Every structure is written in C-alpha cells, then in structure tokens.
C-alpha cells in the first residue's frame, strides 16, 4: 500500500472540502489510473469531474503532472516514478489556464 | 407576512435574494459555488426548503447540488457517509452521472454531418409537482433525464432522444440543449419539452413516447420552413389553470397554442421585435404574458438602448411596454431564456436578470420595477419561490 500525495485544482478542493493537498492510499502499482481510482474512492463527489462518467476519458482542460513531467497523454496503466509512490513528490491534477 | 426567495444563477456562482411580501428590501447571499457556472436552480413546489442546482464548468463538467434547508447549505445528493457506500461497498457518488441510455448514436452537426451524442451540461432542472423526490433534468446534447431519488441518480427517458426524428436534430448557436420542461399540473404523465433547435415535443405517457408539437411554426431559415421539427424554440410557458394553453418565444415569433401544442399561431402583434428568449405568464391571470424583445438573432440586445418588458393582457397580439424603473437609454443587455420568473403573491411579482448582471423585480405585475442588484455576474437563470 502506498500513500500518495495529490494536489487538486482549487475548485475540486472546494467541492471535496479538502485543503491544497490530500493523501490517498493506493494498493499495488502506482499508476495514473490507480491514483484516480483512489481519489474517487476517498472523495466520491469528485467522480466524473476529472474523467467523464462512462467513457472515463480525461477532461480535456485537465492535465496530470508527476515529478515535473506532463503525463497527461499516458494511459491509465502508466506506472509513475517511484517518488510518487514514496510520497516524496505529489501527483498533480492541474486545470488549464484559460481566459483573458 | 409571506415573502419570496429569488434564486439567481450566474456565470460565476449562485445568489439567493430574500425579501418580505413588499419586495422592496432585499437580503443577498452568495456567491455560492463561486467561480462555477450556475445554469439553473429551482425549488420544489412541494417542499420550499428543497432546492436543486445545476453547477457546471468547462474544466470539471457537471455537478448537481441540492439543499434541504432553503439554501442555507448544499450538498451533492447522496454524499452523506451512509449514502456513499452501496451494498457492494463501492461509493456511489453518481449524482453527476448523466449517461445516455444504450448506444447514443448520432445527431446532425452544424454542417449536416453525423455527430456523436455527447453529454455537456444540465440546462434546466424541473422538480415534480407531486412527488418530492422526483426531478427532471434537461441536458445538452438534448435529452431528458429523471431522478426519483432526489438527484442521487439519473436515468434517461430515452424515448425522446430515440424518436425517429432524433438523428436529424441539429444544435442551435448555443448548443443542442433541452432547456424547457413543462409538467401538466392536472396530469403528471403529460410533459412538454423544448429543444434548440429541434422544437417542441410532448409526451402523454410519462416520457415513454413523444410526438413533435410544432404545427404552425414557421422558421424561414429552414429548408422547409414549416417542417415537423427543427425549429429553434427558445422557451415555452403556461398557466397552471390552463395547461392546454401554451405560449412560446421562438427564435423569431411569439406563438400561442390552445390545444396542448398540437397547433400554434403567431401572437407577436405590435412587438418592436419578435426575437427574444424568455416568456412567462402572470401567476393569477392566465392571459397575461411577458416577453423581453431583443433586436435580432445577430444583435442580442434590447432595441434602441431601452430595456422594456412587454406585457400582453389578452394572451398576445396586443402588447404594451413596461418601462417604469428600467433604463431607457444606452442599455444593451440581453435576457436569457431561463432568466425570467413570477411569484405567486396576491400582487404577482415579475423578475428577470440580464446578461450584464442586473436583476429586477416588479412587485405589481410589471407596472413598476426596482433593482434587486445591478452588479451580479452575467445572469443565466432566475427562479422565485413564494414562501409561506
């Protein structure tokens, strides 16, 4: 079991009523998919907001970062660097900057 | 003295405005869900403490919120700890799960090519008139969903989307949205919906089967102007005592039906423009109706820089401008389709909100207007609850 630090965007923190950083427990390989599963298990209100219900597609204005790398285009089975599973680095869900 | 609660949905959050029966002094609370688009919020006619909210964002999709204490607190339905664990031990958290029934297939895109049905947001929430836990949701891409557990979960009434015309429906400029849901107060199995730009449809069996109800509509932008479907209906409204009489603000034209939508006739009459979005009916006078004309489909603002609500006391054709208290120069706002409402106090109050963030109230059926607030974010919807 790995304790994974996760940083959520401002509006999802408000929705889940959490602070800037949360910690979720991931069983087995630490992948993008297993972290998202763990987030949605711990905070069901977030289900459907990072990835769509049904298709499970990542919402297009959200990106995933791990160890300063954009891993958004990787599959959900992508195994993340050990620093994420060790809790040394957070897994980051970031909303695209848009507007004017 | 009884009072009112005005529910204002804006581009940047929700606001709740309350007043006593005089409707002169207002208490404004909010923003609630700051930063999110609130397409619609509406109270249950059975339980005034229950309010449903459609909260959405281009980043995070659709959220449904519900209050059971008159707007003091909100939560996503089914999010209490005991709610969240199903018999399988897996959190449910499905209050924002709007998934089309079966294989969605395609409708037509703007260029007439097939386009997959894709859920985008909830435009309108319509609580049942008789069942406290039943609520309907009109969504984009156009479909009707129903919840019988107060918003915890949603099931599509797919007979509408799978109507044999559905594959040929096309979006209007604002998307292909189901924006109006009217429930017959004398027969809850009979429901009308309106879709931009597919038109008006009616079910007589609680949503299993639907028929287009667009006979009499003329839309000159269409290849066949009087087609059975494809009209850009902007909103429909009716009075509870006369459910067979429907009023419609169409892309162009104000229309009226006296046979439950089976046929329509134009009642635009002497309006300065018959283009607009909202239409509503006086709470106690079934033949008194209100519209806010805007200049055209290309210029979405009121004509001549004057904000004028138009009232007909004879069900259409003869209209009078209502201007007392409204800006009559240099005003270039629009009023969106769900941004007008009426209360049910003895002296019927009329409310509307503008794209520039103004919300006005007339406590006397439109004769005089006062601002509730002039500086909200752009207003997407206005609803009002008449409190005991």
XYZ file of C-alpha atoms in Angstrom:
488
model
C 0.000 0.000 0.000
C 1.404 3.394 -0.980
C 0.471 6.725 0.482
C 0.279 9.083 -2.490
C 0.181 12.838 -2.128
C -2.213 14.522 -4.541
C -2.680 18.190 -5.333
C -6.086 19.066 -6.730
C -7.182 22.232 -8.524
C -8.868 24.942 -6.457
C -12.455 24.147 -7.456
C -12.118 20.419 -6.806
C -10.649 21.134 -3.382
C -13.726 23.194 -2.599
C -16.006 20.524 -3.975
C -14.363 17.810 -1.866
C -13.945 20.186 1.083
C -10.241 19.455 1.429
C -7.084 21.507 1.622
C -4.466 22.026 -1.057
C -3.015 18.548 -0.682
C -4.631 15.220 0.085
C -3.161 11.781 0.660
C -4.739 8.664 -0.796
C -3.904 5.014 -0.304
C -3.013 3.090 -3.451
C -2.910 -0.673 -3.457
C -0.489 -2.267 -5.935
C 1.231 -0.466 -8.772
C 1.106 3.316 -8.567
C -0.354 4.277 -11.919
C -2.394 7.229 -13.110
C -5.462 5.014 -13.083
C -4.876 3.584 -9.616
C -4.404 7.084 -8.169
C -7.592 8.332 -9.837
C -9.437 5.272 -8.533
C -8.167 6.032 -5.043
C -9.153 9.700 -5.254
C -12.652 8.801 -6.408
C -12.961 6.140 -3.711
C -12.000 8.562 -0.956
C -13.885 11.542 -2.395
C -16.840 10.274 -4.440
C -18.032 13.808 -5.067
C -15.121 14.085 -7.469
C -16.257 11.184 -9.622
C -16.991 12.491 -13.088
C -15.051 15.730 -12.658
C -11.520 14.608 -13.558
C -12.588 11.944 -16.011
C -16.001 11.512 -17.520
C -18.513 9.033 -16.245
C -18.953 6.149 -18.625
C -16.075 6.768 -21.031
C -13.576 7.570 -18.243
C -11.876 9.991 -20.638
C -9.732 12.668 -19.020
C -11.484 16.009 -19.216
C -9.712 17.987 -21.917
C -8.877 21.035 -19.762
C -7.182 18.956 -17.058
C -3.596 17.719 -17.082
C -1.656 15.304 -14.888
C 1.881 16.059 -13.709
C 4.344 13.818 -11.880
C 7.876 14.878 -10.958
C 7.573 17.976 -13.170
C 6.628 15.862 -16.176
C 3.335 16.126 -18.030
C 1.985 12.575 -18.054
C -1.471 13.509 -19.277
C -1.162 11.687 -22.554
C -0.050 8.440 -20.968
C -2.580 5.673 -20.442
C -4.181 4.970 -17.108
C -1.867 1.946 -16.740
C 1.235 4.124 -16.910
C 3.427 3.393 -13.900
C 4.540 6.612 -12.263
C 8.040 7.326 -10.924
C 8.854 5.823 -7.540
C 8.959 9.316 -5.966
C 5.176 9.444 -6.327
C 4.614 6.122 -4.584
C 7.154 7.040 -1.912
C 5.318 10.273 -1.171
C 8.393 12.375 -1.970
C 6.629 14.114 -4.858
C 2.924 14.833 -5.290
C 0.766 13.754 -8.185
C -0.737 16.944 -9.540
C -4.078 17.483 -11.261
C -3.924 20.869 -12.931
C -6.605 22.887 -14.684
C -5.596 24.526 -17.939
C -5.097 28.256 -17.742
C -7.707 29.839 -19.968
C -9.475 33.133 -20.227
C -8.447 36.646 -20.975
C -46.335 38.266 6.014
C -45.217 35.821 3.381
C -42.156 36.511 1.319
C -40.088 35.408 -1.625
C -36.762 33.754 -2.279
C -35.187 34.589 -5.633
C -32.688 32.073 -6.935
C -30.166 33.645 -9.290
C -27.807 31.519 -11.378
C -24.892 33.390 -12.914
C -21.759 32.755 -14.913
C -19.728 32.904 -11.714
C -21.868 31.409 -8.990
C -25.292 31.355 -7.381
C -27.016 34.006 -5.308
C -30.104 33.830 -3.120
C -32.116 37.012 -2.589
C -34.871 37.120 0.008
C -37.479 39.700 0.840
C -40.818 40.023 2.569
C -44.046 40.487 0.664
C -43.283 44.128 -0.073
C -40.332 43.008 -2.216
C -38.582 46.282 -1.604
C -35.677 45.477 0.698
C -33.505 42.514 -0.208
C -31.007 40.360 1.573
C -28.485 38.889 -0.844
C -26.467 35.786 -0.011
C -23.627 34.456 -2.136
C -21.740 33.790 -4.183
C -22.483 30.133 -3.615
C -20.301 27.816 -5.730
C -18.207 30.858 -6.648
C -16.460 30.586 -9.990
C -18.819 27.947 -11.385
C -21.490 28.453 -13.997
C -24.929 28.011 -12.485
C -27.184 27.325 -15.418
C -30.249 26.767 -13.269
C -31.505 26.442 -9.730
C -35.087 25.698 -8.843
C -37.071 24.974 -5.723
C -39.519 22.146 -5.277
C -43.137 23.291 -5.405
C -43.909 20.678 -2.745
C -41.135 21.475 -0.293
C -39.823 25.032 -0.395
C -36.741 24.003 1.567
C -35.609 21.747 -1.257
C -33.617 23.484 -3.980
C -31.838 21.811 -6.895
C -28.831 23.407 -8.566
C -27.068 22.730 -11.846
C -23.419 23.662 -11.320
C -21.008 23.229 -14.217
C -17.656 24.213 -15.579
C -15.751 23.724 -18.790
C -12.966 22.180 -16.744
C -14.785 19.832 -14.401
C -18.097 19.067 -16.073
C -21.470 18.788 -14.410
C -22.301 18.796 -10.701
C -25.758 18.555 -9.153
C -26.245 20.197 -5.782
C -29.247 20.038 -3.501
C -30.337 21.977 -0.455
C -32.881 20.662 2.012
C -32.851 23.731 4.248
C -33.899 26.507 1.939
C -30.434 27.267 0.622
C -28.562 27.552 3.909
C -26.438 24.529 2.991
C -25.926 22.486 -0.157
C -24.518 19.050 -0.866
C -24.215 16.747 -3.830
C -27.185 14.371 -3.437
C -26.256 11.080 -1.892
C -22.978 12.331 -0.449
C -23.536 11.587 3.202
C -21.259 8.816 4.501
C -24.112 6.328 4.737
C -25.293 7.227 1.251
C -21.921 6.741 -0.304
C -21.413 3.063 0.243
C -23.581 0.755 -1.762
C -24.273 -2.876 -0.937
C -21.098 -3.725 -2.838
C -19.059 -1.408 -0.662
C -18.235 0.889 -3.569
C -19.043 4.537 -3.275
C -21.955 5.541 -5.418
C -21.356 9.241 -5.987
C -23.500 9.212 -9.095
C -25.427 12.443 -8.707
C -23.461 13.895 -11.622
C -23.644 10.761 -13.753
C -25.640 11.572 -16.870
C -25.053 8.703 -19.248
C -27.254 8.200 -22.280
C -29.293 5.053 -22.441
C -27.754 2.393 -24.698
C -25.545 3.292 -27.654
C -26.152 7.012 -28.134
C -25.629 7.124 -31.893
C -25.519 10.417 -33.741
C -27.447 13.568 -34.486
C -26.589 16.108 -37.175
C -23.856 18.692 -36.683
C -23.972 22.249 -37.989
C -22.611 21.106 -41.345
C -25.202 18.329 -41.705
C -22.700 15.563 -40.937
C -23.461 12.930 -38.264
C -22.099 13.872 -34.845
C -21.982 11.651 -31.750
C -24.350 12.445 -28.948
C -22.184 13.914 -26.151
C -23.379 14.995 -22.721
C -22.196 18.510 -21.860
C -24.318 20.007 -19.089
C -27.696 20.308 -17.419
C -29.532 23.386 -18.630
C -32.729 23.064 -16.645
C -33.977 21.251 -13.551
C -37.715 20.772 -13.099
C -38.894 19.318 -9.794
C -42.058 17.238 -9.915
C -45.290 18.946 -8.952
C -46.441 15.907 -6.962
C -43.515 13.685 -5.954
C -40.998 15.307 -3.610
C -38.074 13.097 -4.679
C -38.731 13.271 -8.412
C -36.942 15.825 -10.551
C -36.309 16.107 -14.282
C -33.166 17.427 -15.969
C -32.962 18.835 -19.470
C -29.458 18.441 -20.828
C -27.143 19.268 -23.713
C -26.852 17.322 -26.056
C -30.604 17.250 -25.959
C -32.098 14.589 -23.718
C -34.380 14.326 -20.731
C -33.242 12.634 -17.534
C -35.302 11.760 -14.479
C -34.348 11.156 -10.880
C -36.719 9.539 -8.422
C -34.292 9.684 -5.506
C -33.916 13.442 -5.176
C -30.962 13.701 -7.518
C -28.813 10.826 -6.237
C -29.022 9.043 -9.587
C -30.405 9.792 -13.024
C -31.986 7.713 -15.751
C -32.564 8.926 -19.265
C -36.112 8.941 -20.639
C -34.641 7.830 -23.916
C -37.889 7.652 -25.830
C -37.357 11.322 -26.605
C -33.809 11.169 -27.948
C -34.524 7.979 -29.858
C -37.607 9.450 -31.517
C -37.370 8.755 -35.228
C -36.513 12.408 -35.859
C -33.636 12.444 -33.329
C -30.936 11.504 -35.819
C -31.748 14.688 -37.739
C -31.807 17.134 -34.843
C -29.229 19.909 -35.077
C -27.819 22.306 -32.491
C -28.665 25.978 -32.313
C -25.948 28.558 -31.821
C -25.895 27.875 -28.080
C -25.652 24.118 -28.468
C -28.292 21.428 -28.750
C -29.937 21.924 -25.409
C -33.164 20.739 -23.847
C -33.973 23.907 -21.934
C -37.674 23.850 -21.088
C -39.676 21.221 -19.197
C -43.356 21.860 -18.542
C -45.330 19.364 -16.473
C -49.107 19.372 -16.769
C -50.357 20.098 -13.225
C -53.534 18.133 -13.939
C -51.775 15.118 -15.451
C -48.164 14.412 -14.469
C -47.863 11.922 -17.332
C -48.144 14.797 -19.806
C -44.936 16.782 -20.244
C -43.732 19.249 -22.858
C -40.091 19.873 -23.585
C -38.400 22.352 -25.887
C -35.087 21.839 -27.632
C -32.887 24.253 -29.536
C -33.027 23.604 -32.403
C -35.304 20.587 -32.655
C -38.527 22.191 -31.440
C -41.280 21.316 -29.023
C -42.215 17.743 -28.090
C -44.937 16.271 -25.864
C -45.337 13.005 -24.048
C -48.688 11.757 -22.786
C -47.316 8.655 -21.078
C -44.725 9.948 -18.649
C -41.866 10.067 -21.118
C -42.063 6.693 -22.842
C -43.180 8.077 -26.200
C -43.054 11.562 -27.651
C -44.558 13.460 -30.544
C -43.323 16.665 -32.162
C -45.743 19.516 -31.445
C -44.621 22.168 -33.880
C -47.513 22.519 -36.310
C -47.952 26.170 -37.189
C -44.364 27.186 -36.508
C -42.648 28.869 -39.439
C -38.861 29.189 -39.447
C -37.671 30.835 -42.620
C -34.049 29.821 -42.081
C -35.002 26.173 -42.556
C -35.117 24.426 -45.944
C -38.731 23.530 -45.182
C -39.995 26.453 -43.057
C -42.988 24.586 -41.654
C -41.194 21.283 -41.028
C -42.402 18.880 -38.360
C -39.242 19.507 -36.300
C -36.036 21.565 -36.394
C -37.437 24.842 -35.067
C -35.356 26.866 -32.648
C -37.833 27.189 -29.808
C -36.382 29.441 -27.126
C -38.845 28.857 -24.323
C -42.427 27.821 -23.623
C -44.633 28.699 -20.664
C -48.147 28.051 -19.447
C -50.501 28.872 -16.613
C -51.346 26.037 -14.193
C -55.083 26.611 -14.564
C -54.969 26.333 -18.373
C -52.375 23.705 -19.247
C -53.659 23.375 -22.808
C -52.724 26.980 -23.484
C -49.031 27.310 -24.177
C -47.002 30.381 -25.034
C -43.738 30.223 -26.925
C -40.879 32.575 -27.629
C -39.276 31.204 -30.752
C -36.057 32.234 -32.479
C -38.315 34.687 -34.259
C -42.036 34.931 -33.418
C -44.088 34.751 -30.264
C -46.566 31.896 -30.586
C -49.625 30.546 -28.812
C -51.317 27.148 -28.708
C -54.726 26.375 -27.210
C -54.665 22.646 -27.845
C -51.670 21.476 -25.864
C -49.204 22.220 -28.618
C -50.992 20.359 -31.396
C -51.173 23.626 -33.314
C -49.688 27.095 -32.903
C -50.497 30.577 -34.148
C -48.412 33.710 -34.067
C -49.265 36.407 -31.494
C -46.285 38.730 -31.975
C -48.630 41.579 -32.868
C -47.179 45.033 -32.246
C -43.921 43.988 -30.575
C -40.932 46.075 -31.719
C -39.115 42.817 -32.422
C -40.427 39.298 -32.076
C -36.985 37.879 -31.373
C -36.211 37.094 -27.754
C -35.583 34.370 -25.241
C -37.801 34.410 -22.117
C -41.566 34.256 -21.904
C -43.661 33.879 -18.781
C -47.242 34.026 -17.558
C -48.764 36.072 -14.713
C -49.464 33.886 -11.677
C -53.162 34.784 -11.443
C -54.073 35.961 -14.947
C -53.665 33.150 -17.497
C -53.951 35.567 -20.424
C -51.315 37.998 -19.139
C -47.899 37.207 -20.562
C -44.463 38.807 -20.606
C -41.592 38.872 -23.085
C -38.424 40.936 -23.486
C -37.759 41.561 -27.175
C -34.203 41.934 -28.392
C -33.150 43.342 -31.706
C -32.363 40.253 -33.761
C -30.580 36.934 -33.976
C -27.428 38.826 -34.938
C -27.703 41.579 -32.341
C -28.586 40.129 -28.961
C -29.513 43.314 -27.127
C -32.668 45.291 -26.499
C -33.776 47.700 -29.261
C -32.998 51.420 -29.105
C -30.934 51.091 -25.951
C -34.144 50.744 -23.920
C -34.813 47.890 -21.529
C -38.508 47.191 -21.969
C -40.531 44.251 -20.782
C -43.612 43.814 -22.946
C -46.887 42.668 -21.447
C -49.994 41.421 -23.152
C -53.148 41.144 -21.060
C -55.068 39.324 -23.763
C -52.821 36.374 -24.488
C -50.802 38.049 -27.211
C -51.063 40.286 -30.285
C -51.597 43.463 -28.250
C -48.513 44.409 -26.258
C -47.587 47.325 -24.015
C -44.073 48.316 -22.987
C -43.290 48.308 -19.274
C -40.516 50.785 -18.559
C -41.081 52.384 -15.161
C -37.829 51.900 -13.269
C -35.933 50.293 -16.133
C -33.072 52.034 -18.007
C -34.362 53.794 -21.112
C -31.138 54.912 -22.716
C -27.751 53.401 -23.555
C -28.788 49.953 -22.368
C -27.595 46.985 -24.429
C -28.337 43.864 -22.453
C -29.992 40.545 -23.185
C -32.208 38.369 -21.026
C -31.624 34.640 -21.379
C -34.388 32.068 -21.669
C -34.467 30.896 -18.043
C -33.863 34.351 -16.574
C -37.474 35.392 -16.001
C -39.860 34.213 -13.291
C -43.072 35.127 -11.493
C -44.017 34.742 -7.855
C -47.442 33.731 -6.553
C -48.142 36.500 -4.056
C -51.531 38.213 -4.354
C -49.928 41.058 -6.267
C -47.897 38.974 -8.682
C -44.198 39.792 -8.797
C -42.204 39.589 -12.029
C -38.434 39.061 -12.032
C -35.713 38.973 -14.635
C -31.936 39.049 -14.866
C -29.700 40.374 -17.620
C -26.524 39.215 -19.248
C -24.865 42.227 -17.646
C -25.713 41.111 -14.123
C -28.759 43.171 -13.252
C -31.740 41.551 -11.536
C -35.001 43.482 -11.424
C -38.248 42.883 -9.576
C -41.663 44.316 -10.235
C -43.925 43.768 -7.211
C -47.033 44.820 -9.145
C -47.224 42.720 -12.266
C -44.799 44.836 -14.278
C -46.077 48.379 -13.658
C -43.044 49.407 -11.601
C -39.556 47.924 -11.479
C -36.813 48.058 -8.873
C -33.354 46.541 -8.997
C -32.591 43.767 -6.559
C -28.940 44.124 -7.525
C -27.220 45.733 -10.517
C -23.855 44.076 -10.232
C -24.118 40.301 -10.302
C -22.068 38.353 -12.812
C -23.944 37.720 -16.060
C -27.279 36.148 -15.177
C -28.087 32.731 -16.627
C -31.280 31.966 -14.726
C -33.791 33.459 -12.316
C -36.368 31.483 -10.384
C -38.523 32.551 -7.477
C -40.059 30.705 -4.567
C -43.119 32.111 -2.847
C -42.661 31.394 0.841
C -45.485 30.700 3.279
